[in-house]
mmCIF file of C-alpha atoms in Angstrom:
data_model
loop_
_atom_site.group_PDB
_atom_site.id
_atom_site.type_symbol
_atom_site.label_atom_id
_atom_site.label_comp_id
_atom_site.label_asym_id
_atom_site.label_seq_id
_atom_site.Cartn_x
_atom_site.Cartn_y
_atom_site.Cartn_z
ATOM 1 C CA MET R 6 90.943 113.104 136.888
ATOM 2 C CA LYS R 7 87.749 115.137 137.761
ATOM 3 C CA GLU R 8 89.610 118.155 137.208
ATOM 4 C CA ILE R 9 91.596 117.206 134.357
ATOM 5 C CA ASN R 10 88.068 116.049 132.810
ATOM 6 C CA GLU R 11 86.733 119.440 133.719
ATOM 7 C CA LYS R 12 89.685 121.680 131.970
ATOM 8 C CA TYR R 13 89.418 119.507 128.510
ATOM 9 C CA VAL R 14 85.754 120.186 129.043
ATOM 10 C CA ASN R 15 86.139 123.354 129.221
ATOM 11 C CA ARG R 16 88.883 123.887 126.447
ATOM 12 C CA ILE R 17 86.585 121.549 123.447
ATOM 13 C CA ILE R 18 83.891 124.031 124.488
ATOM 14 C CA GLY R 19 85.419 126.756 123.797
ATOM 15 C CA SER R 20 87.320 126.054 120.434
ATOM 16 C CA LEU R 21 83.402 124.904 119.332
ATOM 17 C CA GLU R 22 81.572 127.887 120.345
ATOM 18 C CA ASN R 23 85.144 130.099 119.131
ATOM 19 C CA ASP R 24 86.589 128.214 116.510
ATOM 20 C CA LYS R 25 83.698 126.802 114.455
ATOM 21 C CA GLU R 26 84.341 127.531 111.054
ATOM 22 C CA LEU R 27 88.002 126.995 112.088
ATOM 23 C CA TRP R 28 86.802 123.218 112.399
ATOM 24 C CA GLU R 29 87.487 120.262 109.816
ATOM 25 C CA ARG R 30 84.767 117.826 108.349
ATOM 26 C CA GLU R 31 85.771 114.661 106.344
ATOM 27 C CA VAL R 32 84.130 111.934 104.831
ATOM 28 C CA MET R 33 85.332 108.688 104.952
ATOM 29 C CA CYS R 34 84.018 105.763 102.970
ATOM 30 C CA GLY R 35 84.904 102.047 102.518
ATOM 31 C CA MET R 36 83.378 98.727 102.443
ATOM 32 C CA ASP R 37 80.663 98.872 104.871
ATOM 33 C CA GLY R 38 79.321 102.532 103.944
ATOM 34 C CA CYS R 39 80.308 106.336 105.301
ATOM 35 C CA PHE R 40 81.496 108.251 108.289
ATOM 36 C CA VAL R 41 81.864 111.685 108.965
ATOM 37 C CA ASP R 42 84.808 112.833 111.728
ATOM 38 C CA TYR R 43 85.271 116.494 113.150
ATOM 39 C CA TYR R 44 88.480 117.496 113.838
ATOM 40 C CA SER R 45 89.792 120.773 115.343
ATOM 41 C CA PRO R 46 92.268 123.162 114.464
ATOM 42 C CA LYS R 47 96.034 122.815 116.188
ATOM 43 C CA TYR R 48 96.393 124.908 119.192
ATOM 44 C CA PRO R 49 99.747 125.320 120.342
ATOM 45 C CA THR R 50 100.115 124.412 123.970
ATOM 46 C CA THR R 51 102.538 126.098 126.361
ATOM 47 C CA ASN R 52 105.860 123.151 126.325
ATOM 48 C CA GLU R 53 105.440 124.195 122.423
ATOM 49 C CA GLY R 54 103.750 121.114 121.234
ATOM 50 C CA THR R 55 100.119 121.324 120.002
ATOM 51 C CA LEU R 56 96.566 119.905 121.468
ATOM 52 C CA SER R 57 93.551 119.869 118.981
ATOM 53 C CA PHE R 58 89.939 117.904 119.392
ATOM 54 C CA SER R 59 88.185 115.465 117.299
ATOM 55 C CA ASP R 60 84.806 114.160 118.087
ATOM 56 C CA ARG R 61 85.955 110.550 116.283
ATOM 57 C CA ASP R 62 84.348 107.422 118.209
ATOM 58 C CA TYR R 63 83.106 110.259 121.160
ATOM 59 C CA VAL R 64 84.963 113.735 122.165
ATOM 60 C CA SER R 65 88.865 113.409 122.374
ATOM 61 C CA ALA R 66 91.954 115.187 122.735
ATOM 62 C CA TYR R 67 95.439 115.007 120.611
ATOM 63 C CA ILE R 68 98.595 116.213 121.864
ATOM 64 C CA ASP R 69 100.813 116.910 119.255
ATOM 65 C CA GLY R 70 99.039 114.533 117.381
ATOM 66 C CA LYS R 71 99.234 111.526 119.651
ATOM 67 C CA PHE R 72 95.428 110.926 121.248
ATOM 68 C CA ALA R 73 95.612 112.132 124.863
ATOM 69 C CA TRP R 74 92.182 112.222 126.423
ATOM 70 C CA GLU R 75 88.461 111.294 125.787
ATOM 71 C CA ILE R 76 85.961 112.207 127.605
ATOM 72 C CA PRO R 77 84.340 110.084 129.962
ATOM 73 C CA PHE R 78 80.554 109.062 128.839
ATOM 74 C CA TRP R 79 78.160 110.419 131.887
ATOM 75 C CA VAL R 80 80.147 113.825 131.395
ATOM 76 C CA TYR R 81 78.995 113.588 127.765
ATOM 77 C CA HIS R 82 75.600 112.217 128.383
ATOM 78 C CA ASN R 83 74.711 113.541 131.627
ATOM 79 C CA PRO R 84 71.188 114.956 131.091
ATOM 80 C CA PHE R 85 71.183 117.136 134.408
ATOM 81 C CA SER R 86 74.772 118.691 133.579
ATOM 82 C CA ASP R 87 74.207 122.319 132.024
ATOM 83 C CA LYS R 88 77.958 122.129 130.147
ATOM 84 C CA SER R 89 77.046 118.599 129.057
ATOM 85 C CA ARG R 90 74.192 120.101 127.202
ATOM 86 C CA ARG R 91 76.307 123.109 126.443
ATOM 87 C CA LEU R 92 79.401 120.735 124.892
ATOM 88 C CA ARG R 93 76.033 118.432 122.922
ATOM 89 C CA LYS R 94 74.909 121.911 121.746
ATOM 90 C CA ALA R 95 78.333 122.928 120.385
ATOM 91 C CA MET R 96 79.088 120.166 118.756
ATOM 92 C CA ASN R 97 75.503 119.962 116.934
ATOM 93 C CA ASP R 98 75.456 123.788 116.296
ATOM 94 C CA MET R 99 79.285 122.654 114.778
ATOM 95 C CA ARG R 100 78.600 119.710 112.637
ATOM 96 C CA VAL R 101 75.739 122.069 110.996
ATOM 97 C CA TYR R 102 77.604 124.729 110.575
ATOM 98 C CA LEU R 103 80.237 122.609 108.401
ATOM 99 C CA ILE R 104 77.262 120.552 106.853
ATOM 100 C CA GLU R 105 76.348 123.375 105.371
ATOM 101 C CA LYS R 106 79.086 125.113 104.490
ATOM 102 C CA ASP R 107 80.036 121.670 102.671
ATOM 103 C CA ALA R 108 76.579 122.657 101.014
ATOM 104 C CA GLN R 109 76.977 125.913 99.895
ATOM 105 C CA GLU R 110 80.492 125.031 98.232
ATOM 106 C CA HIS R 111 78.857 122.446 96.838
ATOM 107 C CA LEU R 112 76.069 124.790 94.934
ATOM 108 C CA GLU R 113 78.510 127.514 94.035
ATOM 109 C CA LYS R 114 80.315 124.959 92.353
ATOM 110 C CA LEU R 115 77.312 123.811 90.581
ATOM 111 C CA ASN R 116 76.305 127.368 89.527
ATOM 112 C CA LYS R 117 79.778 128.124 88.019
ATOM 113 C CA SER R 118 79.762 124.758 86.370
ATOM 114 C CA VAL R 119 77.274 126.186 83.960
ATOM 115 C CA GLU R 120 78.021 129.441 84.026
#
């Protein structure tokens, strides 16, 4: 299992660092408040399926849209691991990028509405 965790973590880091502009931010609100989920693009797999990632609850992977893997708690939160630190930084960078992108789009709409 350690080898599988390593492969998925490496793939997620690669997606976050190389394709952060392709991730999507989805805000959902209900009776208990609002929450935000982030979703990666779908990547083709060798068996003609798709692989995607989400930060719903924790970082997780989906094969053909079905839950397949979730990052173990210590792999994500380990303060002594460079890879854990790199993953958390990449997640944070992606979130900040998408929040700023949404804010910029909102400002553009506001500006265009008064022209």
